[in-house]
CSV table of C-alpha atoms and ligand atoms in Angstrom, one decimal:
chain,number,residue,atom,x,y,z
A,1,MET,CA,21.3,42.2,-7.8
A,2,THR,CA,19.8,44.3,-10.5
A,3,THR,CA,16.0,44.9,-10.7
A,4,SER,CA,15.6,42.7,-13.8
A,5,GLN,CA,17.6,39.8,-12.1
A,6,GLN,CA,15.2,40.2,-9.1
A,7,VAL,CA,12.1,40.1,-11.3
A,8,LYS,CA,13.5,36.9,-13.0
A,9,GLN,CA,14.2,35.3,-9.6
A,10,ASP,CA,10.7,36.1,-8.4
A,11,GLU,CA,9.2,34.6,-11.6
A,12,MET,CA,11.3,31.5,-11.1
A,13,GLN,CA,10.0,31.2,-7.6
A,14,VAL,CA,6.4,31.4,-8.9
A,15,VAL,CA,7.0,28.6,-11.3
A,16,LYS,CA,8.7,26.5,-8.5
A,17,ASP,CA,5.8,27.1,-6.2
A,18,TYR,CA,3.4,26.0,-8.9
A,19,VAL,CA,5.3,22.8,-9.7
A,20,ASN,CA,5.5,22.0,-6.0
A,21,GLU,CA,1.8,22.6,-5.5
A,22,VAL,CA,0.9,20.2,-8.4
A,23,TYR,CA,3.4,17.6,-6.9
A,24,GLU,CA,1.7,17.9,-3.5
A,25,THR,CA,-1.6,17.2,-5.2
A,26,VAL,CA,-0.2,14.1,-6.9
A,27,LYS,CA,1.1,12.9,-3.5
A,28,LYS,CA,-2.2,13.4,-1.8
A,29,ARG,CA,-4.2,11.8,-4.6
A,30,ASN,CA,-1.9,8.7,-4.7
A,31,PRO,CA,-1.1,8.1,-1.1
A,32,ASN,CA,1.6,5.6,-0.2
A,33,GLU,CA,2.9,5.2,-3.8
A,34,SER,CA,6.5,6.1,-3.2
A,35,GLU,CA,7.9,4.9,-6.5
A,36,PHE,CA,5.3,6.9,-8.4
A,37,HIS,CA,6.0,10.0,-6.3
A,38,GLN,CA,9.8,9.6,-7.1
A,39,ALA,CA,9.3,9.3,-10.8
A,40,VAL,CA,6.9,12.3,-10.8
A,41,LYS,CA,9.3,14.4,-8.7
A,42,GLU,CA,12.2,13.7,-11.0
A,43,ILE,CA,10.3,14.9,-14.1
A,44,PHE,CA,8.6,17.9,-12.3
A,45,ASP,CA,11.9,19.3,-11.0
A,46,SER,CA,13.4,19.1,-14.5
A,47,LEU,CA,10.5,21.0,-16.1
A,48,VAL,CA,10.9,24.2,-14.1
A,49,PRO,CA,12.9,26.0,-16.8
A,50,VAL,CA,10.4,24.9,-19.4
A,51,PHE,CA,7.4,26.5,-17.6
A,52,ALA,CA,9.5,29.6,-16.9
A,53,LYS,CA,10.1,30.0,-20.7
A,54,HIS,CA,6.6,28.8,-21.9
A,55,PRO,CA,3.9,29.7,-19.3
A,56,LYS,CA,1.3,28.3,-21.8
A,57,TYR,CA,2.0,24.8,-20.4
A,58,MET,CA,0.9,26.1,-17.0
A,59,ASP,CA,-2.1,27.9,-18.4
A,60,ASN,CA,-3.3,24.7,-20.1
A,61,GLY,CA,-2.9,22.5,-17.0
A,62,ILE,CA,-0.4,20.2,-18.8
A,63,LEU,CA,1.3,19.1,-15.5
A,64,GLU,CA,-2.0,18.4,-13.7
A,65,ARG,CA,-3.3,16.3,-16.7
A,66,ILE,CA,0.0,14.5,-17.6
A,67,SER,CA,0.4,13.2,-14.0
A,68,GLU,CA,-3.1,11.7,-13.9
A,69,PRO,CA,-3.5,8.4,-16.0
A,70,GLU,CA,-6.2,8.4,-18.6
A,71,ARG,CA,-7.3,5.1,-17.4
A,72,ILE,CA,-6.3,2.5,-14.8
A,73,ILE,CA,-7.6,-1.0,-15.1
A,74,THR,CA,-7.3,-3.4,-12.1
A,75,PHE,CA,-8.5,-7.0,-12.3
A,76,ARG,CA,-8.7,-10.4,-10.7
A,77,VAL,CA,-6.5,-13.1,-12.2
A,78,PRO,CA,-7.6,-16.6,-11.0
A,79,TRP,CA,-5.7,-19.7,-12.0
A,80,VAL,CA,-5.2,-23.3,-10.8
A,81,ASP,CA,-1.6,-24.4,-9.8
A,82,ASP,CA,-0.1,-27.9,-10.5
A,83,GLN,CA,-1.5,-29.2,-7.2
A,84,GLY,CA,-5.0,-28.3,-8.2
A,85,LYS,CA,-5.2,-25.4,-5.8
A,86,VAL,CA,-7.0,-22.2,-6.8
A,87,ARG,CA,-4.8,-19.1,-6.8
A,88,VAL,CA,-5.6,-15.5,-7.2
A,89,ASN,CA,-3.3,-12.6,-8.3
A,90,ARG,CA,-4.0,-9.0,-9.2
A,91,GLY,CA,-3.6,-7.7,-12.7
A,92,PHE,CA,-3.0,-4.0,-13.8
A,93,ARG,CA,-3.0,-2.0,-16.9
A,94,VAL,CA,-2.3,1.7,-16.7
A,95,GLN,CA,-3.2,3.6,-19.8
A,96,PHE,CA,-1.3,6.8,-19.0
A,97,ASN,CA,-1.2,9.0,-22.1
A,98,SER,CA,-2.3,8.6,-25.7
A,99,SER,CA,-1.5,12.0,-27.0
A,100,ILE,CA,1.1,10.9,-29.5
A,101,GLY,CA,0.1,7.4,-30.3
A,102,PRO,CA,-1.6,4.2,-28.9
A,103,TYR,CA,-0.6,3.3,-25.3
A,104,LYS,CA,2.7,1.3,-25.4
A,105,GLY,CA,4.6,-0.3,-22.7
A,106,GLY,CA,5.5,-3.7,-21.2
A,107,ILE,CA,3.9,-6.1,-18.8
A,108,ARG,CA,5.8,-7.0,-15.5
A,109,PHE,CA,5.2,-10.2,-13.6
A,110,HIS,CA,6.9,-9.8,-10.2
A,111,PRO,CA,5.7,-10.1,-6.6
A,112,SER,CA,6.6,-6.5,-6.0
A,113,VAL,CA,4.1,-5.3,-8.5
A,114,ASN,CA,1.4,-2.9,-7.2
A,115,ALA,CA,-0.3,0.3,-8.4
A,116,SER,CA,2.7,2.4,-7.4
A,117,ILE,CA,5.2,0.3,-9.4
A,118,ILE,CA,2.9,0.2,-12.5
A,119,LYS,CA,2.1,3.9,-12.3
A,120,PHE,CA,5.8,4.9,-12.0
A,121,LEU,CA,6.7,2.7,-15.0
A,122,GLY,CA,3.7,4.0,-17.0
A,123,PHE,CA,4.6,7.6,-16.2
A,124,GLU,CA,8.2,7.2,-17.3
A,125,GLN,CA,7.1,5.4,-20.4
A,126,ILE,CA,5.3,8.5,-21.7
A,127,PHE,CA,8.5,10.5,-21.9
A,128,LYS,CA,10.7,7.5,-23.0
A,129,ASN,CA,8.4,6.7,-25.9
A,130,SER,CA,8.3,10.3,-26.9
A,131,LEU,CA,12.1,10.5,-26.9
A,132,THR,CA,12.3,7.6,-29.5
A,133,GLY,CA,10.7,10.0,-32.0
A,134,GLN,CA,8.1,7.3,-32.8
A,135,PRO,CA,4.3,7.6,-32.5
A,136,ILE,CA,3.7,5.7,-29.3
A,137,GLY,CA,1.9,6.8,-26.1
A,138,GLY,CA,2.6,5.6,-22.6
A,139,GLY,CA,1.3,2.6,-20.7
A,140,LYS,CA,2.4,-0.2,-18.5
A,141,GLY,CA,0.9,-3.3,-16.9
A,142,GLY,CA,1.6,-6.3,-14.9
A,143,SER,CA,0.8,-8.6,-12.0
A,144,ASP,CA,2.0,-9.5,-8.6
A,145,PHE,CA,2.3,-13.1,-9.9
A,146,ASP,CA,5.8,-14.6,-9.1
A,147,PRO,CA,7.0,-16.7,-12.0
A,148,LYS,CA,10.0,-18.0,-10.1
A,149,GLY,CA,9.7,-21.8,-9.7
A,150,LYS,CA,6.5,-22.1,-11.7
A,151,SER,CA,6.1,-24.9,-14.2
A,152,ASP,CA,5.5,-24.1,-17.9
A,153,GLY,CA,1.9,-25.3,-17.4
A,154,GLU,CA,1.3,-22.9,-14.5
A,155,ILE,CA,2.9,-20.0,-16.4
A,156,MET,CA,0.6,-20.8,-19.4
A,157,ARG,CA,-2.6,-21.0,-17.3
A,158,PHE,CA,-1.8,-17.8,-15.4
A,159,THR,CA,-0.9,-15.9,-18.6
A,160,GLN,CA,-4.0,-17.1,-20.3
A,161,SER,CA,-6.2,-15.9,-17.4
A,162,PHE,CA,-4.4,-12.6,-17.3
A,163,MET,CA,-5.0,-12.0,-21.1
A,164,THR,CA,-8.7,-13.2,-20.9
A,165,GLU,CA,-9.4,-10.0,-19.0
A,166,LEU,CA,-6.7,-7.7,-20.6
A,167,CYS,CA,-7.8,-8.4,-24.1
A,168,LYS,CA,-10.9,-6.2,-23.6
A,169,TYR,CA,-8.8,-3.1,-23.3
A,170,ILE,CA,-6.0,-3.5,-25.9
A,171,GLY,CA,-5.6,-3.6,-29.7
A,172,PRO,CA,-3.0,-2.7,-32.3
A,173,ASP,CA,-4.4,0.9,-32.5
A,174,ILE,CA,-5.4,1.2,-28.8
A,175,ASP,CA,-2.8,-0.3,-26.5
A,176,VAL,CA,0.1,-2.5,-27.4
A,177,PRO,CA,1.8,-4.4,-24.5
A,178,ALA,CA,5.2,-6.1,-24.6
A,179,GLY,CA,7.6,-7.7,-22.1
A,180,ASP,CA,9.3,-6.4,-19.0
A,181,ILE,CA,10.6,-8.2,-15.9
A,182,GLY,CA,9.3,-11.7,-15.8
A,183,VAL,CA,7.7,-11.5,-19.2
A,184,GLY,CA,9.7,-12.8,-22.1
A,185,ALA,CA,9.1,-14.7,-25.4
A,186,ARG,CA,7.4,-17.6,-23.7
A,187,GLU,CA,4.8,-15.3,-21.9
A,188,ILE,CA,4.2,-13.1,-25.0
A,189,GLY,CA,3.6,-16.3,-27.0
A,190,PHE,CA,0.9,-17.5,-24.5
A,191,MET,CA,-0.6,-14.1,-24.4
A,192,PHE,CA,-0.8,-13.7,-28.2
A,193,GLY,CA,-2.3,-17.2,-28.5
A,194,GLN,CA,-5.0,-16.4,-26.0
A,195,TYR,CA,-5.8,-12.9,-27.5
A,196,LYS,CA,-6.1,-14.5,-31.0
A,197,ARG,CA,-8.4,-17.2,-29.7
A,198,ILE,CA,-10.7,-14.9,-27.9
A,199,ARG,CA,-10.8,-12.1,-30.6
A,200,GLY,CA,-11.0,-14.6,-33.5
A,201,GLY,CA,-8.6,-12.6,-35.8
A,202,TYR,CA,-4.9,-12.4,-36.5
A,203,GLU,CA,-3.9,-8.9,-35.2
A,204,ALA,CA,-0.2,-9.2,-35.3
A,205,GLY,CA,0.3,-5.7,-34.0
A,206,VAL,CA,-1.4,-6.2,-30.7
A,207,LEU,CA,1.7,-7.2,-28.8
A,208,THR,CA,5.5,-6.7,-29.4
A,209,GLY,CA,8.3,-9.0,-28.5
A,210,LYS,CA,6.7,-11.8,-30.4
A,211,GLY,CA,8.6,-14.8,-31.7
A,212,LEU,CA,10.2,-14.5,-35.1
A,213,GLU,CA,7.8,-17.2,-36.5
A,214,TYR,CA,4.7,-15.1,-35.9
A,215,GLY,CA,5.4,-11.5,-36.5
A,216,GLY,CA,8.3,-10.6,-34.1
A,217,SER,CA,11.1,-8.3,-35.2
A,218,LEU,CA,14.8,-9.3,-35.5
A,219,THR,CA,16.9,-7.4,-32.9
A,220,ARG,CA,13.9,-6.9,-30.5
A,221,THR,CA,15.5,-9.4,-28.0
A,222,GLU,CA,18.8,-7.5,-28.1
A,223,ALA,CA,17.4,-4.0,-28.4
A,224,THR,CA,17.3,-2.7,-24.8
A,225,GLY,CA,20.7,-3.9,-23.8
A,226,TYR,CA,22.4,-2.9,-27.2
A,227,GLY,CA,20.6,0.4,-27.1
A,228,THR,CA,21.9,1.2,-23.6
A,229,VAL,CA,25.4,0.5,-24.7
A,230,TYR,CA,25.0,2.6,-27.9
A,231,PHE,CA,23.7,5.4,-25.8
A,232,VAL,CA,26.7,5.2,-23.3
A,233,GLU,CA,29.1,4.9,-26.3
A,234,GLU,CA,27.8,8.4,-27.5
A,235,MET,CA,28.3,9.9,-24.0
A,236,LEU,CA,31.8,8.5,-23.9
A,237,LYS,CA,32.7,9.6,-27.4
A,238,ASP,CA,31.9,13.2,-26.5
A,239,LYS,CA,34.6,13.0,-23.9
A,240,GLY,CA,37.1,11.2,-26.0
A,241,LEU,CA,36.5,7.9,-24.2
A,242,SER,CA,35.2,4.4,-25.3
A,243,PHE,CA,34.3,1.0,-24.2
A,244,GLU,CA,37.5,-0.4,-25.6
A,245,GLY,CA,39.7,-1.7,-22.8
A,246,SER,CA,37.4,-0.5,-20.0
A,247,THR,CA,36.1,-2.5,-17.0
A,248,VAL,CA,32.3,-2.7,-16.8
A,249,VAL,CA,30.0,-3.8,-14.1
A,250,ILE,CA,26.4,-4.8,-15.2
A,251,SER,CA,23.7,-5.7,-12.7
A,252,GLY,CA,21.0,-8.2,-13.6
A,253,SER,CA,21.1,-11.2,-15.8
A,254,GLY,CA,17.8,-10.9,-17.6
A,255,ASN,CA,17.2,-9.8,-21.2
A,256,VAL,CA,18.5,-6.3,-20.7
A,257,ALA,CA,21.8,-7.3,-18.9
A,258,ILE,CA,22.6,-10.2,-21.2
A,259,TYR,CA,22.5,-8.1,-24.4
A,260,ALA,CA,24.3,-5.2,-22.7
A,261,ILE,CA,27.1,-7.6,-21.7
A,262,GLU,CA,27.2,-8.9,-25.3
A,263,LYS,CA,27.4,-5.5,-27.0
A,264,ALA,CA,29.9,-4.0,-24.4
A,265,THR,CA,32.1,-7.1,-24.9
A,266,GLN,CA,31.9,-6.7,-28.7
A,267,LEU,CA,33.1,-3.1,-28.3
A,268,GLY,CA,36.2,-4.3,-26.5
A,269,ALA,CA,35.2,-3.9,-22.8
A,270,LYS,CA,35.7,-6.5,-20.1
A,271,VAL,CA,32.4,-7.1,-18.2
A,272,VAL,CA,33.4,-8.5,-14.7
A,273,ALA,CA,30.1,-8.9,-12.9
A,274,CYS,CA,26.5,-9.5,-13.2
A,275,SER,CA,23.7,-10.5,-10.8
A,276,ASP,CA,20.2,-11.8,-10.0
A,277,SER,CA,17.8,-11.0,-7.2
A,278,ASN,CA,19.8,-13.5,-4.8
A,279,GLY,CA,23.4,-12.3,-5.4
A,280,TYR,CA,26.2,-11.4,-7.8
A,281,ILE,CA,29.1,-13.1,-9.5
A,282,TYR,CA,32.6,-11.5,-10.0
A,283,ASP,CA,34.7,-13.0,-12.8
A,284,LYS,CA,38.0,-11.1,-13.0
A,285,ASP,CA,38.7,-12.8,-16.4
A,286,GLY,CA,35.5,-11.4,-17.8
A,287,ILE,CA,32.0,-12.9,-17.7
A,288,ASN,CA,31.5,-16.0,-20.0
A,289,LEU,CA,28.3,-14.9,-21.7
A,290,GLU,CA,27.5,-18.3,-23.1
A,291,THR,CA,27.3,-19.7,-19.6
A,292,VAL,CA,25.0,-16.9,-18.4
A,293,LYS,CA,22.7,-17.3,-21.5
A,294,LYS,CA,22.5,-21.0,-20.9
A,295,LEU,CA,21.7,-20.7,-17.2
A,296,LYS,CA,19.2,-17.8,-17.6
A,297,GLU,CA,17.6,-18.2,-21.0
A,298,VAL,CA,17.5,-22.0,-21.3
A,299,GLU,CA,17.7,-23.6,-17.9
A,300,ARG,CA,16.1,-20.8,-15.9
A,301,LYS,CA,18.6,-21.3,-13.1
A,302,ARG,CA,20.2,-19.0,-10.5
A,303,ILE,CA,23.3,-17.0,-11.3
A,304,GLN,CA,25.1,-18.7,-8.4
A,305,GLU,CA,25.4,-21.8,-10.7
A,306,TYR,CA,28.0,-19.9,-12.8
A,307,VAL,CA,30.8,-20.5,-10.4
A,308,LYS,CA,30.4,-24.3,-10.7
A,309,GLU,CA,31.4,-24.0,-14.4
A,310,HIS,CA,34.0,-21.2,-13.8
A,311,PRO,CA,35.7,-21.8,-10.5
A,312,GLN,CA,37.9,-18.8,-10.8
A,313,ALA,CA,34.8,-16.6,-10.4
A,314,GLU,CA,33.3,-15.7,-7.0
A,315,TYR,CA,29.7,-15.6,-5.9
A,316,TYR,CA,28.4,-13.1,-3.2
A,317,GLU,CA,24.9,-13.1,-1.6
A,318,GLY,CA,23.0,-9.9,-1.8
A,319,CYS,CA,22.7,-7.3,-4.5
A,320,SER,CA,24.2,-4.0,-3.5
A,321,GLY,CA,27.7,-5.3,-3.1
A,322,ILE,CA,28.1,-5.4,-6.9
A,323,TRP,CA,28.6,-1.6,-6.9
A,324,SER,CA,31.7,-2.0,-4.7
A,325,ILE,CA,33.6,-3.6,-7.6
A,326,PRO,CA,35.8,-1.0,-9.1
A,327,CYS,CA,34.9,-0.2,-12.7
A,328,ASP,CA,35.1,2.4,-15.4
A,329,ILE,CA,31.4,2.0,-16.5
A,330,ALA,CA,28.4,0.8,-14.5
A,331,LEU,CA,25.2,-0.3,-16.2
A,332,PRO,CA,22.4,-1.0,-13.7
A,333,CYS,CA,20.2,-3.4,-15.6
A,334,ALA,CA,18.2,-5.1,-12.8
A,335,THR,CA,15.5,-3.1,-11.2
A,336,GLN,CA,14.2,0.1,-9.6
A,337,ASN,CA,16.2,1.7,-6.8
A,338,GLU,CA,19.1,-0.7,-7.0
A,339,ILE,CA,21.6,2.1,-6.5
A,340,ASP,CA,21.2,4.3,-3.5
A,341,ASP,CA,23.5,7.3,-2.5
A,342,VAL,CA,25.8,5.0,-0.6
A,343,SER,CA,26.4,2.7,-3.6
A,344,ALA,CA,26.7,5.8,-5.8
A,345,GLN,CA,29.3,7.2,-3.6
A,346,ILE,CA,31.3,4.0,-3.6
A,347,LEU,CA,31.2,3.9,-7.4
A,348,VAL,CA,32.4,7.5,-7.6
A,349,THR,CA,35.2,6.8,-5.0
A,350,ASN,CA,36.3,3.8,-7.1
A,351,GLY,CA,36.7,6.1,-10.2
A,352,VAL,CA,33.6,5.3,-12.3
A,353,LYS,CA,33.5,7.5,-15.4
A,354,ALA,CA,30.0,6.7,-16.8
A,355,VAL,CA,26.7,5.3,-15.6
A,356,GLY,CA,24.0,4.2,-18.0
A,357,GLU,CA,20.6,3.0,-16.8
A,358,GLY,CA,19.4,-0.1,-18.6
A,359,ALA,CA,16.7,-0.8,-15.9
A,360,ASN,CA,13.8,1.5,-15.2
A,361,MET,CA,14.6,4.1,-12.4
A,362,PRO,CA,17.6,2.0,-11.0
A,363,SER,CA,19.1,5.0,-9.2
A,364,THR,CA,17.4,6.8,-6.3
A,365,LEU,CA,17.0,10.6,-6.6
A,366,GLU,CA,19.9,10.9,-4.0
A,367,ALA,CA,22.1,8.6,-6.1
A,368,ILE,CA,21.5,10.7,-9.2
A,369,ASP,CA,22.5,13.8,-7.2
A,370,VAL,CA,25.8,12.0,-6.2
A,371,PHE,CA,26.6,11.2,-9.9
A,372,LEU,CA,25.7,14.7,-11.2
A,373,ASN,CA,27.5,16.5,-8.4
A,374,ASN,CA,30.6,14.5,-9.2
A,375,HIS,CA,30.3,15.2,-12.9
A,376,ILE,CA,30.0,11.5,-13.8
A,377,LEU,CA,28.6,10.9,-17.3
A,378,PHE,CA,25.0,9.8,-16.5
A,379,GLY,CA,22.6,8.3,-19.0
A,380,PRO,CA,19.1,8.3,-17.4
A,381,ALA,CA,16.8,5.3,-18.0
A,382,LYS,CA,14.2,7.1,-20.1
A,383,ALA,CA,16.9,7.9,-22.6
A,384,ALA,CA,19.4,5.1,-22.2
A,385,ASN,CA,17.0,2.2,-22.1
A,386,ALA,CA,14.6,3.4,-24.8
A,387,GLY,CA,16.0,1.1,-27.4
A,388,GLY,CA,13.7,-1.7,-26.3
A,389,VAL,CA,10.5,0.2,-26.9
A,390,ALA,CA,11.9,1.8,-30.0
A,391,VAL,CA,12.4,-1.6,-31.6
A,392,SER,CA,8.9,-2.5,-30.4
A,393,ALA,CA,7.6,0.4,-32.5
A,394,LEU,CA,9.7,-0.9,-35.4
A,395,GLU,CA,8.0,-4.3,-34.9
A,396,MET,CA,4.6,-2.5,-35.1
A,397,ALA,CA,5.6,-0.8,-38.3
A,398,GLN,CA,6.7,-4.1,-39.8
A,399,ASN,CA,3.5,-5.8,-38.7
A,400,SER,CA,1.5,-2.9,-40.4
A,401,MET,CA,3.4,-3.4,-43.6
A,402,ARG,CA,3.3,-7.2,-43.4
A,403,LEU,CA,7.0,-7.5,-44.0
A,404,SER,CA,10.2,-7.9,-42.0
A,405,TRP,CA,13.5,-6.2,-42.0
A,406,THR,CA,16.9,-7.9,-41.6
A,407,PHE,CA,18.9,-7.9,-38.3
A,408,GLU,CA,21.3,-5.4,-39.8
A,409,GLU,CA,18.5,-3.0,-40.9
A,410,VAL,CA,16.8,-3.0,-37.5
A,411,ASP,CA,20.1,-2.7,-35.7
A,412,ALA,CA,21.1,0.3,-37.9
A,413,LYS,CA,17.8,1.9,-37.1
A,414,LEU,CA,18.2,1.3,-33.4
A,415,HIS,CA,21.7,2.8,-33.4
A,416,GLU,CA,20.4,5.9,-35.2
A,417,ILE,CA,17.5,6.3,-32.8
A,418,MET,CA,19.8,6.0,-29.7
A,419,THR,CA,22.2,8.6,-31.2
A,420,ASN,CA,19.3,10.9,-31.9
A,421,ILE,CA,18.0,10.5,-28.3
A,422,TYR,CA,21.4,11.4,-27.0
A,423,ARG,CA,21.8,14.5,-29.2
A,424,ASN,CA,18.3,15.7,-28.5
A,425,SER,CA,18.8,15.3,-24.8
A,426,VAL,CA,22.2,17.2,-24.9
A,427,LYS,CA,20.5,19.9,-26.9
A,428,ALA,CA,17.5,20.4,-24.6
A,429,ALA,CA,19.8,20.4,-21.5
A,430,GLU,CA,21.9,23.3,-23.1
A,431,GLU,CA,18.9,25.2,-24.3
A,432,TYR,CA,17.2,25.2,-20.9
A,433,GLY,CA,20.4,26.2,-19.0
A,434,HIS,CA,21.6,22.8,-17.7
A,435,PRO,CA,24.5,21.9,-20.0
A,436,GLY,CA,25.7,18.3,-19.6
A,437,ASN,CA,22.7,17.3,-17.4
A,438,LEU,CA,21.0,14.5,-19.4
A,439,VAL,CA,18.4,13.9,-16.7
A,440,VAL,CA,17.0,17.4,-17.3
A,441,GLY,CA,17.7,17.2,-21.1
A,442,ALA,CA,15.9,13.9,-21.6
A,443,ASN,CA,12.9,14.9,-19.4
A,444,ILE,CA,12.5,18.2,-21.2
A,445,ALA,CA,12.9,16.7,-24.8
A,446,GLY,CA,10.5,14.0,-24.0
A,447,PHE,CA,8.0,16.3,-22.4
A,448,ILE,CA,7.7,19.1,-25.0
A,449,LYS,CA,6.5,16.8,-27.8
A,450,VAL,CA,3.8,15.3,-25.6
A,451,ALA,CA,2.8,18.7,-24.1
A,452,ASP,CA,2.4,20.2,-27.6
A,453,ALA,CA,0.3,17.3,-28.8
A,454,MET,CA,-1.9,17.7,-25.7
A,455,MET,CA,-2.3,21.4,-26.3
A,456,ALA,CA,-3.3,20.8,-30.0
A,457,GLN,CA,-6.0,18.2,-28.9
A,458,GLY,CA,-7.8,20.5,-26.4
A,459,ILE,CA,-8.6,19.9,-22.8
A,460,ILE,CA,-9.2,16.1,-22.8
B,1,LIG,N1,9.4,-2.9,-20.8
B,1,LIG,C1,10.2,-2.2,-21.8
B,1,LIG,C2,10.4,-0.8,-21.3
B,1,LIG,O1,10.5,-0.6,-20.1
B,1,LIG,C3,9.7,-2.3,-23.2
B,1,LIG,C4,8.4,-1.9,-23.5
B,1,LIG,C5,7.8,-2.1,-24.9
B,1,LIG,O2,8.6,-2.7,-25.7
B,1,LIG,O3,6.7,-1.8,-25.2
B,1,LIG,O4,10.6,0.1,-22.0
C-alpha cells in the first residue's frame, strides 16, 4: 500500500468512527426503538463517503441534528365505542425536519404504532421528500388504534378525537398530514371536517389525499403504487428488461398494492399473488383486480374471500410464504420488515430479477445485503415509493393555486418525478463510489439537499 492510500484509509476510518459514535448516541437516547435504529443505521452507513468528501457536514453537526426530531407530540385520544364504553388510544406526530419545507408525511392507524415506528417513518420521510425535488420537510404521525372491525361511527368518533388535539400543531404552511396504513379517503374526510370545524376556515392545503369533491388531486389514490412500478420500470429498462411478460408477486392489498397490481398488469405483467395481514392468495392465472378492489376498497373484507369467487386460486395462512412463490419481480407493498434474509434468499434462489419497495422499510438490513450481494436490481423504499408523497405535494400546489389538473397531467408529472428520482439516485451512487447501489444513491441524493439547507439556515 502506498503512503497516500494509507492516509486515505486512515481518513475513512476517522469518518466511520465518527458516524458510529453518532449512531451509538442515537441508540442510547432512543432506547428500545429497534425500527428507528434500523432506519438510522441504513442512512448513516450510506453517508460515510459523503462525509469523507465533505467534512463540512461533520463540522456543522448535521448528523447529530438530523437524527433528532425538531418536535415530538404525544397525546391522549379518548373516544366512546358502539357499546358506550370509554376507550383510550395514544396519538403521535413527529415533526422531524422542516429545512426544505413544511413537515409532510402520513398518519398511520395500526395497533403496532409506537414512538419507534413513527420515528422511523418520520426519519425516512425527510430523505424521501427531498428526493421528490419538491419543497416538503419530513414528518409522520399515527395512533395505536386498530381500525379492523370498527364501525363507521367508531372510526369517525376516534378520528375526530384524534384531530381535536392534532389540529393545534398542523396547518398548510406548518405541517401537512396525509394517509398511510389504516388511513384512507374515509379517515382523511373525517379529519378534514373536524379540522375545518375547529379552525373555522377552509384551509384546503392542511391535509392531502382528500376526496376529489373537496380539494383532492386526481391520481393521488394511484400514486404510490403507480410510482413504484414506474421506478422499477426504469431499473429494468437500464438492463434491457421490462414488465411485459414477467411474473410478479406483490404483497399487501391496500392502496399501494392495489395500484401497483393495476399498473404492472397494464404494462403486460402477470401478478400472481397478493396478501393481507392474515395470509396470501396465489392465482396462477393472474390476480383479478376487480375482485380485490371490491373486497378491500368497498366491502373491507379479508383477502381469503377471494378464493370463493376464484376457486382456481389458493389461500395460505401467514405472510412470509408469499416470497416462496417464484417470480421475476417482487414488490413488497405491505409493511416494515416483511422480507427477512431467509425470504430474500428464497427469492434470489427462485431467480428474482428486481425488487421494488412499495411499503416503508419492508426489507430488513440483512435482506437488503442479500439482494445487493447477489446483484439483484433493488429499488429502496425512499426512492421507489416516493410517488405518493410527490403527488401529495402536487395536491398542495393545486390547492394553493385553487385549480385542479387532469388525471393525465398529474400522471405525467408523477412519471417524470419517478424517472428523476431514479436518475439522481444512480448518479449519486456513481459519484460516491458505489455504482449500481440505489440504497446508497438514494440516501445520499436525499441527504445532500437537506444538509445544504440546514447549513444555510444556521445552527437551529
Ligand atoms: N404515507 C405516505 C408515505 O409513506 C404518503 C405521505 C404523504 O402523502 O404525505 O410516503
